[in-house]
Short mmCIF file of C-alpha atoms and ligand atoms in Angstrom, two decimals:
data_model
loop_
_atom_site.label_atom_id
_atom_site.label_comp_id
_atom_site.label_asym_id
_atom_site.label_seq_id
_atom_site.Cartn_x
_atom_site.Cartn_y
_atom_site.Cartn_z
CA MET A 1 -62.57 -150.23 -300.03
CA PRO A 2 -62.54 -147.55 -297.31
CA ALA A 3 -62.12 -144.01 -298.53
CA SER A 4 -59.02 -142.25 -297.24
CA ASN A 5 -59.65 -139.54 -294.71
CA PRO A 6 -57.83 -136.42 -295.90
CA THR A 7 -57.86 -134.97 -292.35
CA ASN A 8 -56.34 -138.08 -290.77
CA PRO A 9 -52.51 -137.67 -290.47
CA ALA A 10 -51.89 -141.45 -290.55
CA SER A 11 -53.79 -141.85 -293.79
CA GLN A 12 -51.96 -138.83 -295.25
CA ALA A 13 -48.57 -140.33 -294.32
CA VAL A 14 -49.44 -143.62 -296.03
CA ASP A 15 -50.64 -141.77 -299.10
CA SER A 16 -47.49 -139.64 -299.36
CA ARG A 17 -45.22 -142.70 -299.03
CA TRP A 18 -46.65 -144.05 -302.29
CA ARG A 19 -46.82 -140.67 -304.00
CA ARG A 20 -43.02 -140.39 -303.69
CA LEU A 21 -42.64 -143.42 -306.00
CA SER A 22 -42.86 -141.40 -309.23
CA TYR A 23 -44.33 -138.33 -310.84
CA TRP A 24 -47.09 -140.65 -312.06
CA PHE A 25 -48.03 -141.76 -308.55
CA GLU A 26 -47.76 -138.20 -307.31
CA SER A 27 -50.24 -137.01 -309.95
CA LEU A 28 -52.87 -139.69 -309.34
CA PRO A 29 -56.21 -137.97 -308.84
CA ASP A 30 -57.51 -140.28 -306.08
CA PRO A 31 -56.14 -140.99 -302.60
CA ILE A 32 -53.87 -144.05 -302.43
CA VAL A 33 -55.46 -146.29 -299.84
CA PRO A 34 -53.77 -149.68 -299.39
CA ARG A 35 -56.10 -152.66 -299.72
CA PRO A 36 -56.30 -155.14 -296.83
CA ARG A 37 -53.49 -157.66 -296.42
CA LEU A 38 -54.00 -161.38 -296.50
CA ALA A 39 -54.88 -162.23 -292.90
CA THR A 40 -56.02 -165.85 -293.17
CA ASP A 41 -55.39 -169.03 -295.15
CA LEU A 42 -57.13 -169.12 -298.50
CA ASP A 43 -58.02 -171.63 -301.22
CA VAL A 44 -58.42 -170.28 -304.78
CA ASP A 45 -58.24 -171.59 -308.32
CA VAL A 46 -55.58 -169.11 -309.48
CA ALA A 47 -53.17 -167.16 -307.27
CA ILE A 48 -51.14 -164.40 -308.89
CA VAL A 49 -48.02 -162.97 -307.24
CA GLY A 50 -47.54 -159.28 -308.09
CA ALA A 51 -50.07 -156.53 -308.91
CA GLY A 52 -48.32 -154.87 -311.84
CA TYR A 53 -49.50 -154.98 -315.44
CA THR A 54 -48.60 -158.67 -315.89
CA GLY A 55 -50.46 -159.89 -312.83
CA LEU A 56 -53.46 -157.61 -313.28
CA TRP A 57 -53.93 -158.20 -317.04
CA THR A 58 -53.72 -161.95 -316.36
CA ALA A 59 -56.42 -161.61 -313.70
CA TYR A 60 -58.49 -159.37 -315.97
CA TYR A 61 -58.60 -161.76 -318.93
CA LEU A 62 -59.01 -164.83 -316.71
CA ALA A 63 -62.06 -163.27 -315.08
CA ALA A 64 -63.43 -162.39 -318.53
CA LEU A 65 -62.89 -165.90 -319.93
CA ASP A 66 -64.22 -167.76 -316.90
CA PRO A 67 -66.07 -165.64 -314.33
CA SER A 68 -66.52 -168.70 -312.11
CA LEU A 69 -62.76 -168.90 -311.38
CA ARG A 70 -61.67 -167.81 -307.92
CA VAL A 71 -58.71 -165.53 -308.60
CA ALA A 72 -56.56 -163.76 -305.98
CA VAL A 73 -53.70 -161.32 -306.58
CA VAL A 74 -51.13 -161.11 -303.78
CA GLU A 75 -48.99 -157.97 -303.74
CA LYS A 76 -46.06 -157.10 -301.49
CA GLU A 77 -46.78 -153.32 -301.44
CA VAL A 78 -49.64 -151.69 -303.37
CA ALA A 79 -50.91 -152.23 -306.92
CA GLY A 80 -48.51 -150.50 -309.32
CA PHE A 81 -45.63 -150.31 -306.82
CA GLY A 82 -43.23 -151.90 -309.33
CA ALA A 83 -42.17 -150.74 -312.78
CA SER A 84 -45.83 -150.53 -313.83
CA GLY A 85 -46.34 -147.40 -311.74
CA ARG A 86 -43.03 -145.75 -312.61
CA ASN A 87 -42.26 -146.29 -316.30
CA GLY A 88 -41.86 -143.93 -319.25
CA GLY A 89 -45.41 -144.53 -320.47
CA TRP A 90 -44.48 -145.81 -323.90
CA CYS A 91 -47.13 -148.34 -324.81
CA SER A 92 -45.23 -149.55 -327.85
CA ALA A 93 -45.06 -152.53 -330.17
CA PHE A 94 -41.36 -152.96 -329.39
CA PHE A 95 -40.46 -156.48 -328.33
CA ALA A 96 -37.11 -156.88 -326.66
CA ARG A 97 -35.67 -158.89 -329.54
CA SER A 98 -35.01 -157.41 -332.97
CA HIS A 99 -37.09 -158.46 -335.96
CA ALA A 100 -33.94 -159.76 -337.66
CA ALA A 101 -32.95 -161.91 -334.68
CA LEU A 102 -36.48 -163.31 -334.40
CA ALA A 103 -36.66 -164.01 -338.15
CA GLU A 104 -33.41 -165.95 -337.90
CA GLU A 105 -34.57 -167.92 -334.87
CA VAL A 106 -38.18 -168.71 -335.67
CA GLY A 107 -38.56 -167.85 -339.36
CA LEU A 108 -40.35 -164.99 -341.09
CA ASP A 109 -43.86 -166.22 -340.27
CA GLY A 110 -43.06 -166.55 -336.57
CA MET A 111 -41.47 -163.10 -336.52
CA HIS A 112 -44.43 -161.45 -338.26
CA ALA A 113 -46.91 -163.23 -335.98
CA MET A 114 -45.06 -161.81 -332.95
CA ARG A 115 -44.82 -158.36 -334.55
CA ARG A 116 -48.52 -158.20 -335.35
CA ALA A 117 -49.45 -159.49 -331.89
CA MET A 118 -47.41 -156.66 -330.36
CA GLU A 119 -49.05 -154.09 -332.65
CA ARG A 120 -52.50 -155.37 -331.65
CA SER A 121 -51.49 -155.16 -327.99
CA VAL A 122 -50.89 -151.42 -328.29
CA ASP A 123 -54.49 -151.04 -329.50
CA GLU A 124 -55.83 -153.52 -326.97
CA VAL A 125 -54.43 -151.51 -324.05
CA GLY A 126 -56.30 -148.47 -325.44
CA ALA A 127 -59.52 -150.40 -326.10
CA ALA A 128 -59.59 -152.24 -322.76
CA SER A 129 -58.80 -149.12 -320.74
CA ALA A 130 -61.53 -147.19 -322.60
CA ALA A 131 -64.00 -150.04 -322.03
CA GLU A 132 -63.20 -149.99 -318.30
CA GLY A 133 -63.38 -146.19 -318.04
CA ILE A 134 -59.66 -145.97 -317.12
CA ASP A 135 -58.56 -142.45 -317.99
CA CYS A 136 -54.86 -143.26 -318.54
CA HIS A 137 -54.30 -140.42 -321.04
CA TYR A 138 -53.88 -142.95 -323.86
CA ARG A 139 -52.80 -141.03 -326.98
CA LYS A 140 -51.57 -143.06 -329.94
CA GLY A 141 -49.12 -140.71 -331.67
CA GLY A 142 -46.41 -143.16 -332.71
CA THR A 143 -42.74 -142.94 -331.81
CA ILE A 144 -39.65 -141.53 -333.48
CA SER A 145 -36.04 -142.54 -333.01
CA LEU A 146 -34.04 -139.46 -333.97
CA ALA A 147 -30.76 -139.72 -335.87
CA ARG A 148 -28.50 -136.93 -334.61
CA SER A 149 -25.13 -137.90 -336.09
CA SER A 150 -23.99 -139.34 -339.39
CA THR A 151 -23.34 -142.65 -337.63
CA GLN A 152 -26.91 -142.70 -336.34
CA VAL A 153 -28.24 -141.82 -339.83
CA GLY A 154 -26.30 -144.76 -341.28
CA ALA A 155 -27.59 -147.14 -338.62
CA ALA A 156 -31.18 -145.88 -338.95
CA ARG A 157 -31.20 -146.17 -342.74
CA ALA A 158 -29.77 -149.68 -342.47
CA GLU A 159 -32.53 -150.57 -339.99
CA VAL A 160 -35.24 -149.33 -342.35
CA GLU A 161 -33.67 -151.24 -345.27
CA GLN A 162 -33.49 -154.37 -343.15
CA ALA A 163 -37.15 -153.96 -342.17
CA ARG A 164 -38.08 -153.80 -345.87
CA SER A 165 -36.07 -156.90 -346.65
CA LEU A 166 -38.00 -158.70 -343.88
CA GLY A 167 -41.35 -157.60 -345.35
CA ILE A 168 -42.13 -154.78 -342.92
CA GLY A 169 -43.81 -152.02 -344.93
CA GLU A 170 -43.68 -148.21 -344.98
CA ASP A 171 -46.92 -148.01 -342.98
CA ASP A 172 -45.32 -149.81 -340.07
CA LEU A 173 -41.84 -148.29 -340.05
CA ARG A 174 -40.30 -145.59 -342.20
CA TRP A 175 -37.45 -143.14 -342.57
CA CYS A 176 -38.30 -139.46 -341.90
CA ASP A 177 -36.11 -136.85 -343.54
CA GLN A 178 -34.52 -134.01 -341.61
CA LEU A 179 -37.39 -131.57 -342.17
CA GLU A 180 -40.14 -133.94 -341.08
CA ALA A 181 -38.19 -135.31 -338.10
CA SER A 182 -37.33 -131.84 -336.80
CA GLU A 183 -40.93 -130.73 -337.19
CA LEU A 184 -42.02 -133.69 -335.08
CA VAL A 185 -39.36 -133.12 -332.41
CA GLY A 186 -37.68 -129.73 -332.16
CA ALA A 187 -34.42 -131.13 -330.79
CA THR A 188 -30.90 -130.01 -331.68
CA GLY A 189 -28.87 -131.70 -334.41
CA VAL A 190 -31.73 -133.71 -335.92
CA LEU A 191 -30.72 -135.22 -339.28
CA GLY A 192 -33.66 -137.57 -339.68
CA GLY A 193 -35.32 -140.42 -337.82
CA ILE A 194 -37.22 -143.68 -337.90
CA TYR A 195 -40.95 -143.37 -337.28
CA THR A 196 -43.46 -146.07 -336.40
CA PRO A 197 -47.14 -145.40 -335.66
CA HIS A 198 -47.36 -148.36 -333.26
CA CYS A 199 -46.91 -146.57 -329.95
CA ALA A 200 -49.16 -144.66 -327.56
CA ALA A 201 -48.16 -142.36 -324.73
CA ILE A 202 -49.94 -143.18 -321.47
CA HIS A 203 -49.96 -142.20 -317.80
CA PRO A 204 -48.65 -145.50 -316.44
CA ALA A 205 -49.89 -145.24 -312.85
CA ARG A 206 -53.41 -144.29 -313.92
CA LEU A 207 -53.43 -147.44 -316.07
CA VAL A 208 -52.22 -149.83 -313.38
CA ARG A 209 -54.35 -148.35 -310.58
CA GLY A 210 -57.43 -148.29 -312.83
CA LEU A 211 -56.75 -151.85 -313.88
CA ALA A 212 -56.65 -152.96 -310.24
CA GLU A 213 -60.13 -151.50 -309.75
CA ALA A 214 -61.35 -153.10 -312.99
CA VAL A 215 -60.28 -156.59 -311.90
CA GLU A 216 -61.98 -156.09 -308.54
CA ARG A 217 -65.19 -155.20 -310.35
CA ARG A 218 -64.83 -158.55 -312.11
CA GLY A 219 -64.69 -160.42 -308.81
CA VAL A 220 -60.92 -160.76 -308.32
CA THR A 221 -59.57 -160.09 -304.81
CA ILE A 222 -56.32 -158.15 -304.42
CA TYR A 223 -54.36 -158.46 -301.18
CA GLU A 224 -51.79 -155.70 -300.68
CA GLY A 225 -49.00 -155.45 -298.10
CA SER A 226 -48.62 -159.24 -298.41
CA PRO A 227 -45.09 -160.28 -299.42
CA VAL A 228 -44.92 -163.82 -300.75
CA GLY A 229 -41.92 -165.72 -299.39
CA LEU A 230 -41.86 -169.18 -300.82
CA ILE A 231 -43.80 -170.43 -303.82
CA SER A 232 -44.08 -174.19 -303.17
CA ARG A 233 -44.91 -176.63 -305.91
CA ALA A 234 -47.79 -179.05 -305.64
CA GLY A 235 -46.67 -182.35 -304.13
CA PRO A 236 -47.17 -185.81 -305.68
CA SER A 237 -49.88 -186.54 -303.10
CA GLY A 238 -52.24 -184.13 -304.85
CA ALA A 239 -51.46 -181.16 -302.57
CA LEU A 240 -52.01 -177.80 -304.23
CA ASN A 241 -49.38 -175.19 -305.07
CA ARG A 242 -48.83 -172.88 -302.15
CA LEU A 243 -47.81 -169.29 -301.44
CA ASP A 244 -46.61 -168.29 -297.99
CA THR A 245 -47.18 -164.76 -296.72
CA PRO A 246 -46.76 -163.47 -293.15
CA GLY A 247 -50.56 -163.23 -292.70
CA GLY A 248 -51.65 -166.51 -294.28
CA ARG A 249 -51.12 -169.16 -296.92
CA VAL A 250 -52.76 -169.34 -300.31
CA ARG A 251 -53.37 -172.78 -301.82
CA ALA A 252 -54.15 -172.79 -305.53
CA ASP A 253 -54.32 -175.10 -308.55
CA VAL A 254 -52.48 -172.47 -310.55
CA VAL A 255 -49.84 -169.98 -309.40
CA VAL A 256 -48.63 -167.20 -311.69
CA ARG A 257 -45.43 -165.39 -310.81
CA ALA A 258 -45.72 -161.83 -312.12
CA THR A 259 -42.83 -160.21 -310.28
CA GLU A 260 -40.62 -159.20 -313.28
CA GLY A 261 -37.62 -157.17 -312.04
CA PHE A 262 -38.25 -158.27 -308.43
CA THR A 263 -38.05 -161.99 -309.20
CA ALA A 264 -34.44 -162.34 -308.03
CA ARG A 265 -35.54 -161.48 -304.49
CA LEU A 266 -37.74 -164.59 -304.28
CA PRO A 267 -36.13 -167.64 -302.65
CA GLY A 268 -34.24 -169.82 -305.14
CA ARG A 269 -34.68 -167.42 -308.08
CA ARG A 270 -31.63 -165.19 -307.79
CA ARG A 271 -30.25 -166.13 -311.20
CA GLU A 272 -33.49 -166.08 -313.24
CA VAL A 273 -33.91 -162.34 -313.90
CA VAL A 274 -31.49 -159.46 -313.45
CA PRO A 275 -33.06 -156.25 -312.12
CA LEU A 276 -31.73 -153.36 -314.22
CA TYR A 277 -32.56 -149.88 -313.03
CA SER A 278 -33.99 -147.27 -315.35
CA LEU A 279 -34.24 -143.72 -313.99
CA MET A 280 -36.49 -140.81 -314.90
CA VAL A 281 -37.01 -137.08 -314.42
CA ALA A 282 -40.03 -134.85 -315.01
CA THR A 283 -39.88 -131.14 -315.70
CA GLU A 284 -42.29 -128.53 -314.42
CA PRO A 285 -45.13 -127.82 -316.89
CA LEU A 286 -43.62 -126.09 -319.93
CA PRO A 287 -44.87 -122.72 -321.15
CA GLU A 288 -46.98 -122.82 -324.30
CA SER A 289 -44.23 -121.17 -326.39
CA THR A 290 -41.70 -123.87 -325.38
CA LEU A 291 -44.20 -126.62 -326.15
CA GLU A 292 -44.72 -125.12 -329.58
CA ALA A 293 -40.96 -124.99 -330.18
CA ILE A 294 -40.26 -128.58 -329.16
CA GLY A 295 -43.32 -130.21 -330.75
CA ILE A 296 -43.75 -133.82 -329.55
CA SER A 297 -47.50 -133.35 -329.79
CA GLY A 298 -50.43 -135.73 -330.12
CA GLY A 299 -48.98 -138.50 -327.96
CA LEU A 300 -45.71 -138.84 -329.91
CA THR A 301 -42.87 -140.41 -327.92
CA PHE A 302 -39.20 -139.99 -328.78
CA THR A 303 -35.72 -141.44 -328.38
CA ASP A 304 -32.50 -141.20 -330.38
CA GLY A 305 -29.97 -143.60 -331.81
CA ARG A 306 -27.47 -143.72 -328.94
CA HIS A 307 -26.53 -147.05 -327.34
CA LEU A 308 -27.48 -146.21 -323.76
CA ILE A 309 -31.23 -145.93 -324.15
CA ILE A 310 -33.12 -142.66 -323.53
CA TYR A 311 -36.89 -142.18 -323.84
CA GLY A 312 -39.33 -139.32 -323.47
CA GLN A 313 -42.93 -138.23 -323.72
CA ARG A 314 -44.87 -135.03 -323.21
CA THR A 315 -47.34 -135.56 -320.38
CA ALA A 316 -50.99 -134.56 -320.59
CA ASP A 317 -50.24 -131.59 -318.30
CA GLY A 318 -47.43 -130.31 -320.54
CA ARG A 319 -44.27 -131.61 -318.82
CA LEU A 320 -41.52 -133.69 -320.32
CA ALA A 321 -41.13 -137.07 -318.65
CA PHE A 322 -37.71 -138.31 -319.67
CA GLY A 323 -35.69 -141.35 -318.72
CA GLY A 324 -32.68 -143.46 -319.47
CA ARG A 325 -30.43 -146.28 -318.38
CA GLY A 326 -27.04 -145.82 -316.80
CA ALA A 327 -27.74 -146.62 -313.17
CA PRO A 328 -25.47 -149.41 -311.93
CA TYR A 329 -26.53 -153.01 -311.44
CA HIS A 330 -26.36 -153.81 -307.73
CA PHE A 331 -24.44 -156.81 -306.42
CA ALA A 332 -26.52 -160.01 -305.96
CA SER A 333 -29.45 -158.44 -307.84
CA GLY A 334 -30.03 -156.00 -305.01
CA ILE A 335 -33.20 -153.90 -304.94
CA GLU A 336 -33.62 -151.11 -302.39
CA GLU A 337 -35.65 -147.93 -302.25
CA SER A 338 -32.44 -145.87 -302.09
CA PHE A 339 -31.42 -147.24 -305.54
CA ASP A 340 -34.28 -145.25 -307.11
CA GLN A 341 -32.31 -142.04 -306.54
CA VAL A 342 -28.91 -141.82 -308.23
CA PRO A 343 -28.09 -138.08 -308.35
CA PRO A 344 -25.27 -138.38 -310.96
CA VAL A 345 -27.59 -140.26 -313.34
CA HIS A 346 -30.49 -137.87 -312.73
CA HIS A 347 -28.11 -134.93 -313.37
CA ALA A 348 -26.92 -136.61 -316.55
CA LEU A 349 -30.54 -137.07 -317.68
CA ARG A 350 -31.18 -133.38 -317.10
CA ALA A 351 -28.03 -132.48 -319.06
CA THR A 352 -29.12 -134.75 -321.94
CA LEU A 353 -32.55 -133.14 -321.95
CA VAL A 354 -31.05 -129.65 -322.10
CA ALA A 355 -28.63 -130.75 -324.84
CA LEU A 356 -31.65 -131.92 -326.84
CA PHE A 357 -33.81 -128.90 -325.99
CA PRO A 358 -31.69 -125.91 -324.89
CA GLU A 359 -34.88 -123.94 -324.18
CA LEU A 360 -35.38 -126.20 -321.13
CA GLY A 361 -32.18 -124.88 -319.51
CA GLN A 362 -33.98 -122.62 -317.08
CA LEU A 363 -36.78 -125.00 -316.22
CA ALA A 364 -36.95 -126.92 -312.98
CA ILE A 365 -36.85 -130.67 -312.70
CA THR A 366 -39.68 -131.32 -310.25
CA HIS A 367 -39.47 -135.12 -309.92
CA THR A 368 -36.72 -137.74 -310.00
CA TRP A 369 -37.37 -141.45 -309.61
CA GLY A 370 -36.49 -144.89 -310.93
CA GLY A 371 -37.13 -148.57 -310.62
CA PRO A 372 -36.06 -152.06 -311.62
CA LEU A 373 -37.04 -153.79 -314.85
CA GLY A 374 -36.39 -157.44 -315.61
CA VAL A 375 -33.78 -158.89 -317.98
CA HIS A 376 -33.29 -162.58 -318.81
CA ARG A 377 -29.79 -163.89 -319.56
CA ASP A 378 -30.54 -164.07 -323.31
CA TRP A 379 -32.55 -160.78 -323.31
CA TYR A 380 -35.57 -162.78 -324.49
CA PRO A 381 -38.92 -162.15 -322.77
CA SER A 382 -41.14 -165.14 -322.13
CA VAL A 383 -44.55 -166.45 -321.09
CA VAL A 384 -44.44 -169.88 -319.51
CA PHE A 385 -47.20 -172.12 -318.23
CA GLU A 386 -46.72 -175.78 -317.25
CA ARG A 387 -50.05 -177.52 -317.15
CA ALA A 388 -48.69 -180.45 -315.13
CA SER A 389 -47.47 -178.32 -312.23
CA GLY A 390 -49.92 -175.42 -312.64
CA LEU A 391 -47.05 -172.91 -312.44
CA GLY A 392 -46.85 -169.96 -314.78
CA SER A 393 -44.86 -166.76 -315.20
CA ALA A 394 -44.15 -163.93 -317.60
CA GLY A 395 -41.56 -161.18 -317.79
CA GLY A 396 -38.03 -160.29 -318.83
CA TYR A 397 -39.42 -157.51 -321.04
CA VAL A 398 -36.15 -155.47 -320.88
CA GLY A 399 -37.92 -152.13 -320.59
CA ASP A 400 -40.57 -152.83 -323.23
CA GLY A 401 -43.17 -154.18 -320.83
CA VAL A 402 -46.17 -151.87 -321.03
CA SER A 403 -47.92 -153.51 -323.97
CA THR A 404 -45.94 -156.78 -323.76
CA ALA A 405 -47.43 -157.39 -320.31
CA ASN A 406 -50.91 -157.03 -321.82
CA LEU A 407 -50.05 -159.70 -324.40
CA ALA A 408 -48.59 -161.83 -321.60
CA GLY A 409 -51.79 -161.50 -319.55
CA ARG A 410 -54.01 -162.51 -322.46
CA THR A 411 -51.72 -165.41 -323.31
CA LEU A 412 -51.51 -166.69 -319.73
CA ALA A 413 -55.30 -166.51 -319.43
CA ASP A 414 -55.65 -168.57 -322.62
CA LEU A 415 -53.06 -171.12 -321.49
CA ILE A 416 -54.57 -171.49 -318.01
CA THR A 417 -58.08 -171.99 -319.40
CA GLY A 418 -56.75 -174.48 -321.97
CA ARG A 419 -57.45 -172.43 -325.10
CA ASP A 420 -55.37 -172.86 -328.26
CA THR A 421 -55.15 -169.36 -329.79
CA GLU A 422 -52.90 -167.33 -332.06
CA GLU A 423 -51.34 -165.89 -328.91
CA THR A 424 -50.54 -169.25 -327.31
CA ARG A 425 -48.63 -170.23 -330.46
CA LEU A 426 -46.29 -167.21 -330.46
CA CYS A 427 -42.55 -167.83 -330.34
CA TRP A 428 -42.00 -166.48 -326.82
CA VAL A 429 -44.48 -168.93 -325.26
CA GLY A 430 -42.58 -171.60 -323.38
CA HIS A 431 -39.21 -170.00 -324.11
CA ARG A 432 -36.68 -170.92 -321.41
CA SER A 433 -33.78 -168.53 -320.87
CA PRO A 434 -30.50 -169.73 -319.39
CA ARG A 435 -29.70 -168.66 -315.84
CA TRP A 436 -27.45 -165.69 -315.16
CA GLU A 437 -23.91 -166.34 -313.94
CA PRO A 438 -23.28 -166.55 -310.18
CA GLU A 439 -21.77 -163.51 -308.47
CA PRO A 440 -19.34 -161.82 -308.75
CA LEU A 441 -19.35 -162.66 -312.49
CA ARG A 442 -22.90 -161.35 -312.91
CA TRP A 443 -22.04 -158.01 -311.29
CA ALA A 444 -18.87 -157.63 -313.35
CA GLY A 445 -20.53 -158.63 -316.64
CA VAL A 446 -23.67 -156.50 -316.37
CA ASN A 447 -21.82 -153.38 -315.20
CA ALA A 448 -19.13 -153.86 -317.87
CA GLY A 449 -21.93 -153.92 -320.47
CA LEU A 450 -23.37 -150.65 -319.10
CA VAL A 451 -19.96 -148.95 -319.09
CA ALA A 452 -19.26 -150.20 -322.63
CA MET A 453 -22.49 -148.59 -323.88
CA GLN A 454 -21.63 -145.25 -322.24
CA TRP A 455 -18.13 -145.46 -323.68
CA ALA A 456 -19.41 -146.28 -327.17
CA ASP A 457 -21.71 -143.22 -327.06
CA ARG A 458 -18.89 -140.94 -325.90
CA ILE A 459 -16.52 -142.11 -328.63
CA GLU A 460 -19.20 -141.70 -331.28
CA ALA A 461 -20.03 -138.19 -330.06
CA ARG A 462 -16.36 -137.21 -330.08
CA THR A 463 -15.19 -138.82 -333.33
CA GLY A 464 -18.43 -139.13 -335.30
CA ARG A 465 -17.59 -142.80 -335.89
CA PRO A 466 -18.82 -145.93 -334.13
CA PRO A 467 -16.09 -147.60 -332.05
CA ARG A 468 -15.16 -151.12 -333.00
CA LEU A 469 -16.97 -152.53 -329.98
CA ALA A 470 -20.32 -150.92 -330.97
CA SER A 471 -21.71 -153.96 -332.75
CA ALA A 472 -20.56 -156.20 -329.90
CA VAL A 473 -22.41 -153.92 -327.45
CA ASP A 474 -25.54 -154.12 -329.57
CA ARG A 475 -25.32 -157.90 -329.73
CA LEU A 476 -24.84 -158.01 -325.96
CA THR A 477 -27.93 -155.91 -325.36
CA GLY A 478 -30.19 -157.69 -327.83
CA HIS A 479 -30.49 -154.75 -330.27
C1 FAD B 501 -38.15 -146.28 -315.00
C2 FAD B 501 -38.75 -147.31 -315.94
C3 FAD B 501 -39.16 -146.90 -317.20
C4 FAD B 501 -39.76 -147.81 -318.07
N1 FAD B 501 -40.29 -147.36 -319.25
C5 FAD B 501 -41.01 -148.20 -320.04
C6 FAD B 501 -41.70 -147.70 -321.16
O1 FAD B 501 -41.75 -146.50 -321.43
N2 FAD B 501 -42.36 -148.60 -321.96
C7 FAD B 501 -42.37 -149.94 -321.67
O2 FAD B 501 -42.95 -150.70 -322.44
N3 FAD B 501 -41.77 -150.42 -320.56
C8 FAD B 501 -41.11 -149.59 -319.73
N4 FAD B 501 -40.54 -150.06 -318.58
C9 FAD B 501 -40.71 -151.47 -318.24
C10 FAD B 501 -42.13 -151.77 -317.76
O3 FAD B 501 -42.55 -150.77 -316.86
C11 FAD B 501 -42.15 -153.13 -317.09
O4 FAD B 501 -41.63 -154.08 -317.97
C12 FAD B 501 -43.56 -153.57 -316.70
O5 FAD B 501 -44.18 -152.57 -315.95
C13 FAD B 501 -43.48 -154.87 -315.92
O6 FAD B 501 -44.76 -155.13 -315.36
P1 FAD B 501 -44.87 -156.34 -314.35
O7 FAD B 501 -46.26 -156.36 -313.88
O8 FAD B 501 -44.37 -157.58 -315.00
O9 FAD B 501 -43.85 -156.01 -313.18
P2 FAD B 501 -43.95 -154.87 -312.05
O10 FAD B 501 -44.77 -153.72 -312.48
O11 FAD B 501 -42.56 -154.59 -311.61
O12 FAD B 501 -44.77 -155.56 -310.91
C14 FAD B 501 -44.26 -156.58 -310.10
C15 FAD B 501 -45.02 -156.52 -308.79
O13 FAD B 501 -44.64 -157.65 -308.01
C16 FAD B 501 -44.62 -157.24 -306.66
N5 FAD B 501 -43.81 -158.19 -305.90
C17 FAD B 501 -42.47 -158.36 -305.99
N6 FAD B 501 -42.08 -159.32 -305.13
C18 FAD B 501 -43.20 -159.77 -304.51
C19 FAD B 501 -43.44 -160.73 -303.50
N7 FAD B 501 -42.44 -161.44 -302.95
N8 FAD B 501 -44.72 -160.93 -303.07
C20 FAD B 501 -45.75 -160.22 -303.61
N9 FAD B 501 -45.56 -159.28 -304.56
C21 FAD B 501 -44.31 -159.05 -305.01
C22 FAD B 501 -44.00 -155.85 -306.73
O14 FAD B 501 -44.25 -155.09 -305.55
C23 FAD B 501 -44.66 -155.28 -307.97
O15 FAD B 501 -45.85 -154.56 -307.67
C24 FAD B 501 -39.90 -149.18 -317.69
C25 FAD B 501 -39.46 -149.60 -316.44
C26 FAD B 501 -38.90 -148.67 -315.57
C27 FAD B 501 -38.44 -149.13 -314.21
#
């Protein structure tokens, strides 16, 4: 790969385009030099569409299992352009379906198998990145969901009780009393919290960019700046699956679609995955005294019990990186660069941060960004591989994709190479979600859900009681 020339204005302009994507991209230590595009037709064994965590972990484990495979990753922009280079950096064991819902659907054994696989994935991301020399600031400090109202205390205690009744022990999830919770996170109004050790804070862009280099070292070729238009199925005459890009076609026995929140932009896939935007802010580095006051040390990540999700971590250079939902869903699953900046939502995030930590009131927000994550109609993530057609995909992680994508990559690699493993038997393998409604129903339904969550939080804050629609909102959002 050619090194970028820091004195060349063209190379600087390209670099700064990508750096604007997120604080994480902006703080990457190395120049961002796009890899060559696909400029010819190509035959490979496995073609992967999308160079985010899903696509790159799949390539990584495939190359490890069978180094003789010819694997190509085809990316529209640059590796990490999607949610993988912009997220909150929670590498957690959260799976976008509650333990209770999973236990009901697939039984206790199936639920625990999925839970343990997710917990192992958190460690695997740390182990694999260490083995590859990827300095992604992996710090496994667990995560706490603060309870800051009596309603949230009630809900949190009920969640811990439910976990016990499902056989999830103290070591995996436990109630923290007021003293312990406020020592962990020096936020206002803390009455307690739920703590789980199964979460690491990471620098997401360092992980995805480092992973791209790791797969190249293993012989995988990544083509950037190569948008895939149509993914065509193999024909009955023995023709291979095919990807069309402006610079050339890729023919492959196996094609993996790893486009998560961007899937709806592919021809014929508008109703498979809804892109929901999550937005983030980063503060300037905090003074030592403020860091001491707010805690959140050792790679701890934090949220609280409100309906409209918020999430935060303290970065390795002493900032708070803080995000939340609330950005609107765009008609016909629209995705545009301008949707990453929604000033009212970024202002609201800042206000929430200051409400949690009043000492941040005078500090500058230095970065605002956002991006789309993928949601299936039943809020159920999946890994799918059809041996007959050679087509595979994974996604729909609903904002819990950092470690889930690692599990997806390992599972896809096993399925593609015909291995029967614990991972290939998990309940999400082969799960088929229904399609989303056609527009304008989809637009009305998704945005009504978002407004209902905001409304539920406001009513709870004002009255101290959950509104009657709260449990309906939680059911709607898979919590
Ligand atoms: C702001 C934000 C915060 C988040 N926070 C967290 C968090 O803290 N913890 C967590 O677990 N999850 C979080 N998530 C979700 C998580 O980041 C994603 O689930 C995960 O990164 C998905 O990885 P992926 O590889 O499947 O998709 P992506 O990273 O989105 O990658 C898809 C890739 O496909 C490419 N692509 C799209 N269309 C085409 C095409 N036609 N041709 C070629 N390439 C194409 C895109 O350019 C992109 O690079 C967050 C997401 C966002 C947006």
